[in-house]
Amino acid sequence: MKQKLLLSFVVALLLLSGVSPLRAFDLKHSRDSLEALLQKVPEDNGRRRLELLNHLCDIDLSLGDTTYIYPCWQAAVRMHDVNSMDDLLIPLAMRAMRRGQADSVKVWQERCRQCFDGPLSDCNLEYLQMMQDLQDWENHDKLSQRIIKEQIRLDAGQKPYQAMRILYTLGILSSFEKSGNAKTMLKPCVEYMDEALAISRRQPFREAAHFTRQILLGLSSESLEYARQYLLFVKRFLEEPDMRERPFYSRRALIMAYERLIQKGKDLSRQELDGYYGEVCSLMEKYPNDTPVPFDFYRARVQYYYHDAIGAQEEALAWCDSLIAIAPRCHVAPYVYYGNKMRLLAALHRWEDAYHFSNFYMQAKDSVQNANSEKKLSELQTQYDVDTLRRKEEARRNQLILASICGVFLLMALAVYIVYSRRLSAKNSVLLEQLKQYALQLKAEQEKQSARPDKKPEISDSSPDTSDSPEASENNGAVSASSLKLFARIDNLMRQEKLYLRSDLSRADLLERFGMNKNNLATVVMAGSGMNLSDYINEFRLRDALFIMEEFPDVALTQIADQTGFGTYSSFYRVFNKRFGVTPKEYKKYIS
């Protein structure tokens, strides 16, 4: 429970990583187009390059990639674009923290001092310090003592951003201690947050945006008015001039703002509630990558709160069941929703289920039954006994019908299974025999090759002459002899050094080893093998896997996957099945 309450305040830090508003398929195509444009922009056109890098950075962050975030930062520093640097500084620091890089916050605090001055520097420095404090939460006792000492010396007029950091952290400490029923001298969390919010509103809007967003997100769960204020803040931020020029910028904060309002739907008019519900559903459909993950859990929460607020109890119960089922996968204790389900079941006169969930709820919370809960259990027990008698009578009437239906379905399923198994067995037998012959052929080729000495290839570290590059050949409509010669050298090197056995082999590694750019490498491999780079590497791994399975049948498939460079069995399974039409397990069983 402590972790849950703490998470409700600090989860907003994750928003700063950003995701894009378009579908992943569209994003990849947009990224390809933007990359092509970026390559055509001269280096001296810094403003245009920064604009394109901002778009690429927004897209990459939504796809879980970080390729362009640091190049975008470098371009922003060169152009001294304060807004872009302000957007990127904290996500870059968070990325370093997640990677466990030593002194990551201190490094970015120093870069902040170099790139910013005045209040904007103060804001980012204090926000970075707050991130570090919240990351080291296990030592919250020491943190509490330090923050309280800082508050004593606090001068909010002279150092407003230091004041906001201290007050926000005190609010979290207060909430944490209250959740643990510990004695505390701290004021209620809302009082600290309110004071911090008042300070943030006296600062320029864009300058204080990081803190204002964080504070309002924490307060939005407290009351309807704060939730409305959070929505207004997000809308205003997205209307900032530089934000209107970034179509790929995250709408996650906007989705969360509407969801917070729907949680308080019983305090809203039906018209206002329907408006917020329509907005959040439209946003989740329009910007699926911006929906807080996991998507199914978040969608179920929105649907549950809405249907519960409008009194649609059956629909609310169905969504509550979804939340209970999904919660363990999201590291949320399902008993959080048991009380909600018990209330809905009782309202629907489903006394048996209400009684059971009442027990689950109290056991999970490890609470002592009081007079009110005993009275409620007694009433539910009575209704449960009456309902049990009625259900027994209905069960007897339905048993025969149910048994007959099940028997028919079982017979039908058995017949379908037999027919399917025979067809599949016949098909697999042909595929497996073909694969065995292919493996024997590979083995013979390998023995023949090992019988004669190989000449070690010599690959220059420098890039190939662009005048005879594959790109130039493609312009002539044909594959040049140079491309095939390059492929022969690459292929020889792959066989000699067995680079494909590295599970962490990346395109960047190959580009560095062969001294080529990514377009040349892909073109050469396609020209020489007829395969893309990934399939080409996997073909070597599959050949080694077939050889091991033939020569060493006792080696486990997981070991084979590891030894041949696949890294994981799931990757080995997928590539093997796609290439040969049968699974590794089926083939191993066949040859044994």
Coordinates of C-alpha atoms in Angstrom, one line a residue:
M1 CA 0.0 0.0 0.0
K2 CA 2.9 2.4 0.8
Q3 CA 4.4 1.7 -2.6
K4 CA 1.1 2.3 -4.3
L5 CA 0.5 5.6 -2.6
L6 CA 4.1 6.8 -3.3
L7 CA 3.7 5.6 -7.0
S8 CA 0.6 7.8 -7.4
F9 CA 2.7 10.9 -6.9
V10 CA 6.0 10.0 -8.6
V11 CA 4.6 8.2 -11.7
A12 CA 4.4 11.6 -13.5
L13 CA 8.2 11.5 -13.8
L14 CA 7.8 8.9 -16.5
L15 CA 5.7 11.2 -18.6
L16 CA 8.8 13.2 -19.5
S17 CA 10.1 10.3 -21.5
G18 CA 7.4 11.1 -24.1
V19 CA 5.6 9.0 -26.7
S20 CA 4.2 9.8 -30.1
P21 CA 0.6 10.3 -31.1
L22 CA 0.6 8.0 -34.1
R23 CA 0.5 4.3 -34.6
A24 CA 3.8 2.4 -34.6
F25 CA 3.4 1.4 -38.2
D26 CA 2.8 5.1 -39.2
L27 CA 5.6 6.2 -37.0
K28 CA 8.2 4.0 -38.6
H29 CA 7.2 5.3 -42.1
S30 CA 7.3 8.9 -40.8
R31 CA 10.7 8.3 -39.3
D32 CA 12.0 6.9 -42.6
S33 CA 10.7 10.0 -44.4
L34 CA 12.2 12.4 -41.8
E35 CA 15.5 10.6 -41.9
A36 CA 15.6 11.0 -45.7
L37 CA 14.9 14.7 -45.3
L38 CA 17.5 15.1 -42.7
Q39 CA 20.2 13.6 -44.9
K40 CA 19.4 16.3 -47.6
V41 CA 19.6 19.2 -45.2
P42 CA 23.1 20.9 -45.2
E43 CA 25.0 21.0 -42.0
D44 CA 25.0 24.8 -41.9
N45 CA 21.1 24.9 -41.8
G46 CA 21.0 24.2 -38.1
R47 CA 17.4 25.5 -37.5
R48 CA 15.9 23.0 -40.1
R49 CA 18.1 20.1 -38.8
L50 CA 16.9 20.8 -35.2
E51 CA 13.3 20.9 -36.3
L52 CA 13.6 17.5 -38.0
L53 CA 15.6 16.0 -35.1
N54 CA 12.9 17.1 -32.7
H55 CA 10.3 15.2 -34.7
L56 CA 12.6 12.1 -34.9
C57 CA 13.3 12.3 -31.2
D58 CA 9.5 12.4 -30.4
I59 CA 9.0 9.4 -32.7
D60 CA 11.9 7.4 -31.3
L61 CA 10.8 7.9 -27.7
S62 CA 7.3 6.5 -28.5
L63 CA 8.9 3.5 -30.1
G64 CA 11.2 2.8 -27.1
D65 CA 14.2 4.0 -29.0
T66 CA 16.8 6.6 -28.0
T67 CA 18.7 7.0 -31.3
Y68 CA 18.0 10.7 -31.8
I69 CA 17.5 12.1 -28.3
Y70 CA 21.2 12.9 -27.8
P71 CA 21.8 14.2 -31.4
C72 CA 18.8 16.4 -30.9
W73 CA 20.2 17.7 -27.6
Q74 CA 23.5 18.5 -29.4
A75 CA 21.7 20.3 -32.1
A76 CA 19.7 22.3 -29.6
V77 CA 22.9 23.3 -27.7
R78 CA 24.5 24.4 -31.0
M79 CA 21.5 26.6 -31.8
H80 CA 21.0 27.6 -28.2
D81 CA 17.3 26.6 -28.5
V82 CA 16.2 27.0 -24.9
N83 CA 12.8 25.3 -25.3
S84 CA 14.3 22.2 -27.0
M85 CA 17.0 21.9 -24.4
D86 CA 14.5 22.3 -21.6
D87 CA 12.4 19.5 -23.1
L88 CA 15.3 17.2 -23.5
L89 CA 17.4 17.7 -20.3
I90 CA 15.2 15.8 -17.9
P91 CA 14.5 12.8 -20.2
L92 CA 18.2 12.4 -20.9
A93 CA 18.9 12.5 -17.1
M94 CA 16.2 9.9 -16.5
R95 CA 17.6 7.7 -19.3
A96 CA 21.0 7.8 -17.6
M97 CA 19.4 7.0 -14.2
R98 CA 17.6 4.0 -15.6
R99 CA 20.8 2.7 -17.1
G100 CA 22.5 2.9 -13.7
Q101 CA 25.1 5.4 -14.8
A102 CA 27.1 6.7 -11.9
D103 CA 26.5 10.3 -10.8
S104 CA 24.1 10.7 -13.8
V105 CA 22.1 13.5 -12.0
K106 CA 25.3 15.4 -11.1
V107 CA 26.5 15.1 -14.8
W108 CA 23.3 16.6 -16.1
Q109 CA 23.1 19.2 -13.4
E110 CA 26.5 20.4 -14.6
R111 CA 25.3 20.5 -18.2
C112 CA 22.3 22.4 -17.0
R113 CA 24.6 25.1 -15.5
Q114 CA 26.5 25.3 -18.8
C115 CA 23.4 25.6 -21.0
F116 CA 21.0 27.6 -18.9
D117 CA 21.1 30.7 -16.7
G118 CA 18.8 32.5 -14.4
P119 CA 15.4 31.0 -13.2
L120 CA 15.3 28.3 -16.0
S121 CA 18.6 26.9 -14.7
D122 CA 17.3 27.0 -11.1
C123 CA 14.1 25.1 -12.2
N124 CA 16.0 22.3 -13.9
L125 CA 18.6 22.0 -11.2
E126 CA 16.0 21.6 -8.4
Y127 CA 13.9 19.2 -10.5
L128 CA 16.9 17.0 -11.1
Q129 CA 17.7 17.1 -7.4
M130 CA 14.1 16.0 -6.7
M131 CA 14.5 13.1 -9.1
Q132 CA 17.5 11.9 -7.3
D133 CA 15.8 12.2 -3.9
L134 CA 12.8 10.2 -5.0
Q135 CA 15.1 7.5 -6.6
D136 CA 16.8 7.0 -3.2
W137 CA 13.5 6.4 -1.4
E138 CA 14.8 3.4 0.7
N139 CA 16.6 6.0 2.8
H140 CA 13.5 8.1 3.3
D141 CA 14.2 8.6 7.0
K142 CA 17.4 10.4 6.3
L143 CA 15.7 12.2 3.4
S144 CA 13.0 13.4 5.7
Q145 CA 15.5 14.8 8.2
R146 CA 17.4 16.6 5.5
I147 CA 14.3 18.1 3.8
I148 CA 12.9 19.4 7.1
K149 CA 16.2 21.1 7.9
E150 CA 16.2 22.7 4.4
Q151 CA 12.6 23.9 5.0
I152 CA 13.7 25.8 8.2
R153 CA 16.2 27.8 6.1
L154 CA 13.7 28.2 3.2
D155 CA 13.2 31.6 1.5
A156 CA 10.5 31.0 -1.1
G157 CA 10.7 34.6 -2.3
Q158 CA 14.4 34.3 -3.2
K159 CA 14.5 30.7 -4.2
P160 CA 11.0 29.6 -5.5
Y161 CA 12.2 26.4 -7.3
Q162 CA 14.0 25.2 -4.2
A163 CA 10.8 25.9 -2.3
M164 CA 8.7 23.9 -4.7
R165 CA 11.2 20.9 -4.5
I166 CA 11.1 20.9 -0.7
L167 CA 7.4 21.3 -0.4
Y168 CA 6.6 18.6 -3.0
T169 CA 9.0 16.2 -1.3
L170 CA 7.5 17.0 2.1
G171 CA 4.1 16.2 0.6
I172 CA 5.2 12.8 -0.5
L173 CA 6.9 12.1 2.9
S174 CA 3.6 13.1 4.6
S175 CA 1.6 10.8 2.5
F176 CA 4.0 7.9 3.0
E177 CA 4.0 8.3 6.8
K178 CA 0.3 8.6 6.9
S179 CA -0.2 5.4 4.9
G180 CA 2.0 3.5 7.4
N181 CA 0.0 4.9 10.4
A182 CA 3.2 6.4 11.7
K183 CA 3.3 9.3 14.0
T184 CA 4.4 12.4 12.1
M185 CA 4.9 16.1 12.8
L186 CA 4.3 16.9 9.1
K187 CA 1.2 18.6 7.8
P188 CA -1.2 16.8 5.5
C189 CA 0.1 16.2 2.0
V190 CA -2.4 18.6 0.3
E191 CA -1.2 21.6 2.3
Y192 CA 2.4 21.2 1.1
M193 CA 1.3 20.6 -2.4
D194 CA -1.1 23.6 -2.4
E195 CA 1.7 25.9 -1.1
A196 CA 4.0 24.6 -3.9
L197 CA 1.3 25.1 -6.5
A198 CA 0.8 28.7 -5.4
I199 CA 4.5 29.4 -5.7
S200 CA 4.7 27.8 -9.2
R201 CA 1.8 30.0 -10.4
R202 CA 3.8 33.1 -9.5
Q203 CA 6.5 32.1 -12.0
P204 CA 6.4 32.4 -15.8
F205 CA 4.3 29.5 -17.2
R206 CA 6.8 27.8 -19.5
E207 CA 9.7 28.3 -17.1
A208 CA 7.9 26.5 -14.2
A209 CA 6.1 23.9 -16.3
H210 CA 8.0 20.9 -15.0
F211 CA 7.1 21.6 -11.4
T212 CA 3.5 22.8 -12.2
R213 CA 2.8 19.5 -14.1
Q214 CA 4.3 17.4 -11.3
I215 CA 2.4 19.1 -8.5
L216 CA -1.0 19.2 -10.3
L217 CA -0.7 15.5 -11.3
G218 CA -0.2 14.7 -7.6
L219 CA -3.1 16.9 -6.5
S220 CA -5.5 15.8 -9.3
S221 CA -6.3 12.6 -7.4
E222 CA -7.4 14.7 -4.3
S223 CA -10.3 16.7 -5.7
L224 CA -12.3 17.5 -8.8
E225 CA -11.1 21.1 -8.8
Y226 CA -7.4 20.0 -9.0
A227 CA -8.2 17.5 -11.8
R228 CA -9.8 20.3 -13.8
Q229 CA -6.8 22.5 -13.2
Y230 CA -4.5 19.8 -14.4
L231 CA -6.5 19.4 -17.6
L232 CA -6.4 23.2 -18.2
F233 CA -2.6 23.2 -17.6
V234 CA -2.0 20.4 -20.1
K235 CA -4.1 22.0 -22.8
R236 CA -2.3 25.3 -22.3
F237 CA 1.1 23.6 -22.5
L238 CA 0.2 21.9 -25.8
E239 CA -0.9 25.2 -27.2
E240 CA 2.5 26.8 -26.6
P241 CA 3.9 28.0 -30.0
D242 CA 6.7 25.5 -30.2
M243 CA 4.4 22.7 -29.1
R244 CA 1.9 23.4 -31.9
E245 CA 4.8 22.8 -34.4
R246 CA 5.5 19.3 -33.0
P247 CA 2.8 16.9 -34.2
F248 CA 4.6 13.8 -32.8
Y249 CA 4.8 15.2 -29.3
S250 CA 3.1 13.0 -26.6
R251 CA -0.6 13.4 -25.7
R252 CA -0.2 11.1 -22.7
A253 CA -0.6 13.9 -20.1
L254 CA -3.9 15.0 -21.9
I255 CA -5.2 11.4 -21.7
M256 CA -4.3 11.1 -18.1
A257 CA -6.0 14.5 -17.3
Y258 CA -9.3 13.3 -18.8
E259 CA -9.0 9.9 -17.0
R260 CA -8.5 11.7 -13.6
L261 CA -11.8 13.6 -14.2
I262 CA -13.7 10.4 -15.1
Q263 CA -12.5 8.9 -11.8
K264 CA -14.5 11.6 -10.1
G265 CA -17.5 11.1 -12.4
K266 CA -20.0 10.9 -9.6
D267 CA -19.3 14.5 -8.7
L268 CA -19.8 15.6 -12.3
S269 CA -23.0 16.3 -14.3
R270 CA -23.9 13.6 -16.8
Q271 CA -23.2 16.0 -19.7
E272 CA -19.8 17.0 -18.4
L273 CA -18.9 13.3 -17.7
D274 CA -20.0 12.2 -21.2
G275 CA -17.9 14.9 -22.7
Y276 CA -14.7 13.8 -20.8
Y277 CA -15.5 10.1 -21.6
G278 CA -15.8 10.9 -25.3
E279 CA -12.6 12.9 -25.3
V280 CA -10.5 10.2 -23.6
C281 CA -11.9 7.4 -25.8
S282 CA -11.2 9.5 -28.9
L283 CA -7.7 10.3 -27.7
M284 CA -6.9 6.6 -26.9
E285 CA -8.0 5.6 -30.4
K286 CA -6.2 8.5 -32.1
Y287 CA -3.0 8.3 -30.1
P288 CA -2.7 4.6 -29.0
N289 CA 1.0 4.9 -28.2
D290 CA 0.3 7.7 -25.7
T291 CA -2.1 5.6 -23.6
P292 CA -0.3 4.7 -20.3
V293 CA 0.8 1.1 -20.5
P294 CA -0.3 -1.6 -20.2
F295 CA -3.1 -0.5 -22.5
D296 CA -5.7 -3.1 -21.5
F297 CA -5.4 -2.2 -17.8
Y298 CA -5.7 1.5 -18.4
R299 CA -8.7 1.1 -20.8
A300 CA -10.4 -1.1 -18.3
R301 CA -9.9 1.5 -15.6
V302 CA -11.5 4.3 -17.7
Q303 CA -14.4 2.1 -18.6
Y304 CA -15.0 1.0 -15.0
Y305 CA -15.0 4.5 -13.6
Y306 CA -17.3 5.8 -16.3
H307 CA -19.9 3.0 -16.1
D308 CA -19.9 3.0 -12.3
A309 CA -20.5 6.8 -12.4
I310 CA -23.5 6.5 -14.7
G311 CA -25.0 3.6 -12.7
A312 CA -24.5 1.0 -15.4
Q313 CA -23.7 -1.7 -12.8
E314 CA -23.5 -4.8 -15.0
E315 CA -21.0 -3.1 -17.3
A316 CA -19.1 -1.6 -14.4
L317 CA -18.9 -5.1 -12.8
A318 CA -17.5 -6.6 -16.1
W319 CA -14.8 -4.0 -16.3
C320 CA -14.0 -4.5 -12.5
D321 CA -13.5 -8.2 -13.2
S322 CA -11.1 -7.2 -16.0
L323 CA -9.1 -5.0 -13.6
I324 CA -8.9 -7.8 -11.0
A325 CA -7.7 -10.2 -13.7
I326 CA -5.1 -7.8 -15.2
A327 CA -3.9 -6.3 -11.9
P328 CA -1.3 -8.9 -11.0
R329 CA 0.4 -8.5 -14.4
C330 CA 0.7 -4.8 -13.6
H331 CA 2.1 -5.3 -10.1
V332 CA -1.1 -4.0 -8.6
A333 CA -2.7 -5.9 -5.7
P334 CA -6.1 -7.1 -7.0
Y335 CA -7.8 -6.7 -3.6
V336 CA -7.8 -3.0 -4.3
Y337 CA -10.8 -3.7 -6.5
Y338 CA -12.4 -6.3 -4.3
G339 CA -14.3 -3.7 -2.3
N340 CA -15.6 -2.2 -5.6
K341 CA -16.8 -5.5 -6.8
M342 CA -18.4 -6.4 -3.5
R343 CA -20.4 -3.2 -3.6
L344 CA -21.5 -3.8 -7.2
L345 CA -22.5 -7.4 -6.6
A346 CA -24.6 -6.4 -3.6
A347 CA -26.3 -3.7 -5.6
L348 CA -27.2 -6.4 -8.2
H349 CA -28.5 -8.7 -5.5
R350 CA -25.8 -11.3 -6.2
W351 CA -25.5 -12.1 -2.6
E352 CA -23.3 -15.2 -2.8
D353 CA -20.5 -13.5 -4.8
A354 CA -20.8 -10.4 -2.6
Y355 CA -20.3 -12.5 0.5
H356 CA -17.2 -14.2 -0.9
F357 CA -15.6 -11.0 -2.1
S358 CA -16.4 -9.4 1.2
N359 CA -14.2 -12.1 2.8
F360 CA -11.5 -11.8 0.2
Y361 CA -11.4 -8.0 0.7
M362 CA -11.1 -8.1 4.5
Q363 CA -8.5 -11.0 4.5
A364 CA -6.4 -9.2 1.9
K365 CA -6.3 -6.0 3.9
D366 CA -5.8 -8.0 7.1
S367 CA -8.4 -5.8 8.8
V368 CA -10.2 -6.6 12.1
Q369 CA -14.0 -7.1 11.7
N370 CA -16.0 -4.4 13.5
A371 CA -19.7 -4.2 14.3
N372 CA -20.6 -2.7 11.0
S373 CA -18.8 -5.4 8.9
E374 CA -20.3 -8.2 11.1
K375 CA -23.7 -6.8 10.4
K376 CA -23.1 -6.6 6.7
L377 CA -21.7 -10.1 6.6
S378 CA -24.7 -11.4 8.5
E379 CA -27.1 -9.8 6.0
L380 CA -25.0 -11.2 3.1
Q381 CA -24.9 -14.7 4.8
T382 CA -28.7 -14.7 5.0
Q383 CA -29.2 -13.8 1.4
Y384 CA -26.5 -16.3 0.4
D385 CA -28.4 -19.1 2.2
V386 CA -31.6 -18.3 0.4
D387 CA -29.9 -18.0 -2.9
T388 CA -28.1 -21.3 -2.4
L389 CA -31.3 -23.2 -2.1
R390 CA -32.7 -21.6 -5.2
R391 CA -29.5 -22.4 -7.2
K392 CA -29.5 -26.1 -6.1
E393 CA -33.0 -26.5 -7.5
E394 CA -32.0 -24.9 -10.8
A395 CA -28.8 -26.9 -10.9
R396 CA -30.6 -30.2 -10.8
R397 CA -32.9 -29.2 -13.7
N398 CA -29.9 -28.1 -15.8
Q399 CA -27.5 -30.9 -15.1
L400 CA -28.9 -33.3 -17.7
I401 CA -29.1 -30.7 -20.4
L402 CA -25.6 -29.5 -19.7
A403 CA -24.2 -33.0 -19.7
S404 CA -25.8 -33.7 -23.1
I405 CA -24.5 -30.5 -24.7
C406 CA -21.0 -31.2 -23.3
G407 CA -21.0 -34.7 -24.7
V408 CA -22.0 -33.5 -28.2
F409 CA -19.3 -30.8 -28.1
L410 CA -16.7 -33.3 -26.9
L411 CA -17.5 -35.7 -29.7
M412 CA -17.3 -32.9 -32.3
A413 CA -14.0 -31.7 -30.9
L414 CA -12.6 -35.2 -30.9
A415 CA -13.6 -35.7 -34.5
V416 CA -12.1 -32.3 -35.6
Y417 CA -8.9 -33.1 -33.7
I418 CA -8.4 -36.5 -35.3
V419 CA -8.9 -35.1 -38.8
Y420 CA -6.6 -32.1 -38.1
S421 CA -3.9 -34.3 -36.6
R422 CA -3.8 -36.6 -39.5
R423 CA -3.5 -33.8 -42.0
L424 CA -0.9 -32.0 -39.9
S425 CA 1.1 -35.2 -39.5
A426 CA 1.2 -35.9 -43.2
K427 CA 2.3 -32.3 -43.9
N428 CA 4.9 -32.3 -41.2
S429 CA 6.4 -35.6 -42.3
V430 CA 7.1 -34.2 -45.8
L431 CA 8.6 -31.0 -44.3
L432 CA 10.7 -32.9 -41.8
E433 CA 12.1 -35.3 -44.4
Q434 CA 13.0 -32.3 -46.7
L435 CA 14.7 -30.6 -43.8
K436 CA 16.7 -33.7 -42.9
Q437 CA 18.0 -34.0 -46.5
Y438 CA 18.9 -30.3 -46.4
A439 CA 20.8 -30.8 -43.1
L440 CA 22.7 -33.7 -44.6
Q441 CA 23.6 -31.6 -47.6
L442 CA 24.9 -28.8 -45.4
K443 CA 26.9 -31.3 -43.4
A444 CA 28.5 -32.6 -46.6
E445 CA 29.3 -29.1 -47.8
Q446 CA 30.8 -28.3 -44.4
E447 CA 33.0 -31.4 -44.4
K448 CA 34.1 -30.6 -48.0
Q449 CA 35.0 -27.0 -47.0
S450 CA 36.9 -28.0 -43.9
A451 CA 39.0 -30.5 -46.0
R452 CA 40.6 -27.6 -47.9
P453 CA 42.4 -24.6 -46.1
D454 CA 40.6 -21.3 -46.2
K455 CA 42.3 -18.1 -47.1
K456 CA 41.8 -15.5 -44.3
P457 CA 40.0 -12.5 -45.8
E458 CA 41.5 -9.1 -45.6
I459 CA 39.0 -6.4 -44.9
S460 CA 40.1 -2.8 -44.9
D461 CA 38.9 -0.6 -42.0
S462 CA 38.2 2.3 -44.3
S463 CA 34.9 2.7 -46.2
P464 CA 34.8 1.4 -49.8
D465 CA 35.3 3.8 -52.7
T466 CA 31.9 5.5 -53.2
S467 CA 32.6 5.8 -56.9
D468 CA 32.1 2.1 -57.1
S469 CA 29.6 1.7 -54.3
P470 CA 26.4 -0.4 -54.5
E471 CA 24.4 2.8 -54.5
A472 CA 26.1 3.9 -57.7
S473 CA 25.4 0.5 -59.2
E474 CA 21.8 0.7 -58.4
N475 CA 21.5 4.0 -60.3
N476 CA 22.6 2.0 -63.4
G477 CA 19.8 -0.5 -62.8
A478 CA 22.1 -3.5 -62.2
V479 CA 24.2 -5.1 -59.5
S480 CA 27.9 -4.4 -60.1
A481 CA 30.8 -6.8 -59.9
S482 CA 32.1 -4.6 -57.0
S483 CA 29.0 -5.4 -55.0
L484 CA 29.4 -9.1 -55.5
K485 CA 33.1 -8.8 -54.7
L486 CA 32.3 -7.0 -51.5
F487 CA 29.7 -9.6 -50.6
A488 CA 32.2 -12.4 -51.1
R489 CA 34.6 -10.7 -48.7
I490 CA 31.9 -10.1 -46.1
D491 CA 30.6 -13.7 -46.5
N492 CA 34.1 -15.1 -46.1
L493 CA 34.7 -13.0 -43.0
M494 CA 31.4 -14.1 -41.5
R495 CA 32.4 -17.8 -42.0
Q496 CA 36.0 -17.3 -40.8
E497 CA 35.3 -15.2 -37.7
K498 CA 31.8 -16.6 -37.0
L499 CA 30.5 -13.1 -36.1
Y500 CA 27.0 -14.4 -36.2
L501 CA 27.6 -16.4 -33.0
R502 CA 27.4 -13.2 -31.0
S503 CA 23.9 -12.8 -29.7
D504 CA 24.4 -9.1 -29.2
L505 CA 25.6 -8.6 -32.8
S506 CA 24.2 -5.3 -34.1
R507 CA 24.1 -3.5 -37.4
A508 CA 26.5 -0.9 -35.9
D509 CA 29.0 -3.6 -35.1
L510 CA 28.9 -4.9 -38.7
L511 CA 29.2 -1.4 -40.1
E512 CA 32.2 -0.7 -38.0
R513 CA 33.8 -4.1 -38.9
F514 CA 33.3 -3.8 -42.6
G515 CA 33.9 -0.1 -42.9
M516 CA 30.6 0.6 -44.7
N517 CA 27.5 2.7 -44.2
K518 CA 24.1 1.1 -43.5
N519 CA 22.7 1.6 -47.0
N520 CA 25.8 0.1 -48.7
L521 CA 25.8 -2.9 -46.3
A522 CA 22.1 -3.7 -46.8
T523 CA 22.4 -3.4 -50.6
V524 CA 25.6 -5.6 -50.8
V525 CA 24.1 -8.4 -48.7
M526 CA 20.8 -8.3 -50.7
A527 CA 22.8 -8.4 -54.0
G528 CA 24.9 -11.3 -52.9
S529 CA 22.5 -13.5 -50.9
G530 CA 19.0 -12.4 -52.0
M531 CA 18.3 -11.9 -48.3
N532 CA 18.1 -8.9 -45.9
L533 CA 20.8 -8.5 -43.3
S534 CA 18.8 -10.1 -40.5
D535 CA 17.8 -13.2 -42.5
Y536 CA 21.4 -13.5 -43.8
I537 CA 22.8 -13.7 -40.3
N538 CA 20.1 -16.0 -39.1
E539 CA 20.8 -18.4 -42.0
F540 CA 24.3 -19.0 -40.6
R541 CA 22.9 -19.6 -37.2
L542 CA 20.3 -22.1 -38.5
R543 CA 23.0 -24.0 -40.4
D544 CA 25.1 -24.4 -37.2
A545 CA 22.0 -25.3 -35.3
L546 CA 21.1 -28.1 -37.8
F547 CA 24.7 -29.4 -37.6
I548 CA 24.6 -29.6 -33.8
M549 CA 21.3 -31.3 -33.8
E550 CA 22.5 -33.9 -36.3
E551 CA 25.9 -34.5 -34.6
F552 CA 25.1 -34.0 -31.0
P553 CA 21.4 -35.0 -30.4
D554 CA 21.7 -34.9 -26.6
V555 CA 22.4 -31.1 -26.6
A556 CA 19.3 -29.2 -25.2
L557 CA 17.6 -26.8 -27.6
T558 CA 18.1 -23.9 -25.2
Q559 CA 21.9 -24.6 -25.3
I560 CA 21.8 -24.8 -29.1
A561 CA 20.0 -21.4 -29.2
D562 CA 22.7 -19.9 -27.0
Q563 CA 25.6 -21.5 -28.8
T564 CA 24.5 -20.4 -32.2
G565 CA 23.9 -16.8 -31.4
F566 CA 20.2 -16.6 -31.1
G567 CA 20.5 -15.7 -27.4
T568 CA 17.0 -17.0 -26.4
Y569 CA 15.1 -20.1 -27.2
S570 CA 12.0 -18.0 -28.2
S571 CA 14.0 -16.3 -30.9
F572 CA 15.5 -19.6 -32.1
Y573 CA 12.0 -21.2 -32.1
R574 CA 10.5 -18.3 -34.1
V575 CA 13.3 -18.1 -36.8
F576 CA 13.5 -21.9 -37.2
N577 CA 9.8 -22.3 -37.6
K578 CA 9.5 -19.4 -40.0
R579 CA 12.4 -20.8 -42.2
F580 CA 11.5 -24.5 -42.3
G581 CA 7.8 -24.7 -41.4
V582 CA 8.4 -27.0 -38.4
T583 CA 9.6 -26.3 -34.8
P584 CA 13.1 -27.3 -33.5
K585 CA 11.5 -29.7 -31.1
E586 CA 9.6 -31.5 -33.9
Y587 CA 12.7 -31.8 -36.0
K588 CA 14.8 -33.0 -33.1
K589 CA 12.2 -35.6 -32.3
Y590 CA 12.1 -36.7 -35.9
I591 CA 15.8 -37.3 -36.4
S592 CA 16.1 -39.1 -33.1

